[in-house]
PDB file of C-alpha atoms and ligand atoms in Angstrom:
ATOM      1  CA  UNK A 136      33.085 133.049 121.105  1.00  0.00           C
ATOM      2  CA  UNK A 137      35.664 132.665 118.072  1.00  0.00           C
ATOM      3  CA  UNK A 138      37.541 135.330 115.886  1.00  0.00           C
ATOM      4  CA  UNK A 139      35.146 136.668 113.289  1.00  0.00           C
ATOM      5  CA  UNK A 140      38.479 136.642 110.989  1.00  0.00           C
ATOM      6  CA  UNK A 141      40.310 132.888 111.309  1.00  0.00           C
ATOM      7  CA  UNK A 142      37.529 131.283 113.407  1.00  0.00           C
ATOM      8  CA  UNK A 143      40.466 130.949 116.304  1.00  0.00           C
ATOM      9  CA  UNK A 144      39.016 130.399 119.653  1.00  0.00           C
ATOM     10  CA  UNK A 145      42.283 131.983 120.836  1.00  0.00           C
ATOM     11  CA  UNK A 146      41.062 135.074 122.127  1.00  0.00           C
ATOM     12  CA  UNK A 147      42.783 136.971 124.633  1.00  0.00           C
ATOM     13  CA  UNK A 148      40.416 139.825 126.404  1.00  0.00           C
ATOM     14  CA  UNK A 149      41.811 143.558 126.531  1.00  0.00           C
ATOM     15  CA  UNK A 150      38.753 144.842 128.022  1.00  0.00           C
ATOM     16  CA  UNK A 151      35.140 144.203 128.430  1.00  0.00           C
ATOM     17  CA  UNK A 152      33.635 144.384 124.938  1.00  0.00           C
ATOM     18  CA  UNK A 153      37.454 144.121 123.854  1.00  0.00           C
ATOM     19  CA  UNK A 154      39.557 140.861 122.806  1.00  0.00           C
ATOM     20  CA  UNK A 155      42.730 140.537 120.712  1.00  0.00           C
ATOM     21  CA  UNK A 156      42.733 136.722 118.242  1.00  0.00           C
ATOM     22  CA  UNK A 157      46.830 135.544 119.515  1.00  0.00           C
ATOM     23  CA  UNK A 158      46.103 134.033 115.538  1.00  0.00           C
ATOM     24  CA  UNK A 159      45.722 136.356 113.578  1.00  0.00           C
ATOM     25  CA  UNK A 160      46.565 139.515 115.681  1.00  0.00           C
ATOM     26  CA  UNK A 161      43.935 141.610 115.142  1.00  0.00           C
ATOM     27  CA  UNK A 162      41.325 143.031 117.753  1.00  0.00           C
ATOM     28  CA  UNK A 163      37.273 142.549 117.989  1.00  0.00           C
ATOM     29  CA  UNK A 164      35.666 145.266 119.825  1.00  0.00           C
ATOM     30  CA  UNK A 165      32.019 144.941 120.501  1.00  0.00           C
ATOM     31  CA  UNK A 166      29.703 147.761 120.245  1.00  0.00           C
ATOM     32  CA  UNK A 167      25.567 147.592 120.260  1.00  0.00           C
ATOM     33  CA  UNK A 168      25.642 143.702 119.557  1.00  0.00           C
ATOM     34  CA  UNK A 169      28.084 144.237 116.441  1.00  0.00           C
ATOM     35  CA  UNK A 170      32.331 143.912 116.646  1.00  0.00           C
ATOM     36  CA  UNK A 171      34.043 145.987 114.915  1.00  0.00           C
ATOM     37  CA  UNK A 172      37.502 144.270 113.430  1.00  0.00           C
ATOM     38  CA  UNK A 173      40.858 146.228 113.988  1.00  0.00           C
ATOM     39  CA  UNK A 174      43.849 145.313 112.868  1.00  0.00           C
ATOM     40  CA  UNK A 175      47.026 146.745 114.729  1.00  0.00           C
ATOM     41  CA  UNK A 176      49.761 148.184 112.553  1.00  0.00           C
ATOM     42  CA  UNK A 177      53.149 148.215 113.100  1.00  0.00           C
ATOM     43  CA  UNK A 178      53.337 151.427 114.400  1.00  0.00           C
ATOM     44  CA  UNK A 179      50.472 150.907 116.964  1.00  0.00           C
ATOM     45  CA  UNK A 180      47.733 152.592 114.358  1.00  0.00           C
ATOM     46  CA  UNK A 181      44.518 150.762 114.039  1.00  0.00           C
ATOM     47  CA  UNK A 182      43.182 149.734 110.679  1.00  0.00           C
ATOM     48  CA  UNK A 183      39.441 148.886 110.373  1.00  0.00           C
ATOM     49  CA  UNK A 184      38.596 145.662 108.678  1.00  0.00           C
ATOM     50  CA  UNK A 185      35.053 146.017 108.990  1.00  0.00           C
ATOM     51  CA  UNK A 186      34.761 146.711 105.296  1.00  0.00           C
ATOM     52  CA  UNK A 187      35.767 143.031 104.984  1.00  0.00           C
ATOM     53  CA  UNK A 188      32.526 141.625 106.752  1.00  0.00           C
ATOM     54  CA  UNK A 189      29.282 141.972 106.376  1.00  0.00           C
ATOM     55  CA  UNK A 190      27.159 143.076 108.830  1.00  0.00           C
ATOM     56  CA  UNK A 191      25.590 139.742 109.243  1.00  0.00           C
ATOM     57  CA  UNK A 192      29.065 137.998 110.024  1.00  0.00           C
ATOM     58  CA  UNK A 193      29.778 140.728 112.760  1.00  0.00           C
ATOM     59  CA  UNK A 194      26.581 140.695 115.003  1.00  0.00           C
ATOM     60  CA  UNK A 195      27.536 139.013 118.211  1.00  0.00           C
ATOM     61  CA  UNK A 196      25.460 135.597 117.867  1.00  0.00           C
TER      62      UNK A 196
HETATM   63 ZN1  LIG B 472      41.658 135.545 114.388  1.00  0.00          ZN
END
């Protein structure tokens, strides 16, 4: 699998259904055959990104 964001292949997993992109820091958590895209803030907050994607580019292929 690849980042859904930068197309990275550089994916570090956190958890099952969890990875983190080491490019462009942000987090891809998988949930009923779609990821959802977090970015981390600086303070440790999560910030959804899934408004950025369609639901087409999310679906786990
Ligand atoms: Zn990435």
């Amino acid at each position: 699998m690849h980042c859904i964001n930068c197309q990275s292949k550089n994916l570090g997993k956190i958890a099952p259904d969890h990875y983190y992109c080491w490019n462009c820091f942000i987090e891809l958590r998988k949930k009923h055959d779609i990821f959802h895209i977090d970015e981390v803030d600086l303070d440790g907050s999560l910030l959804s990104l899934d408004d950025l994607f369609t639901e087409a580019e999310r679906r786990v292929q």
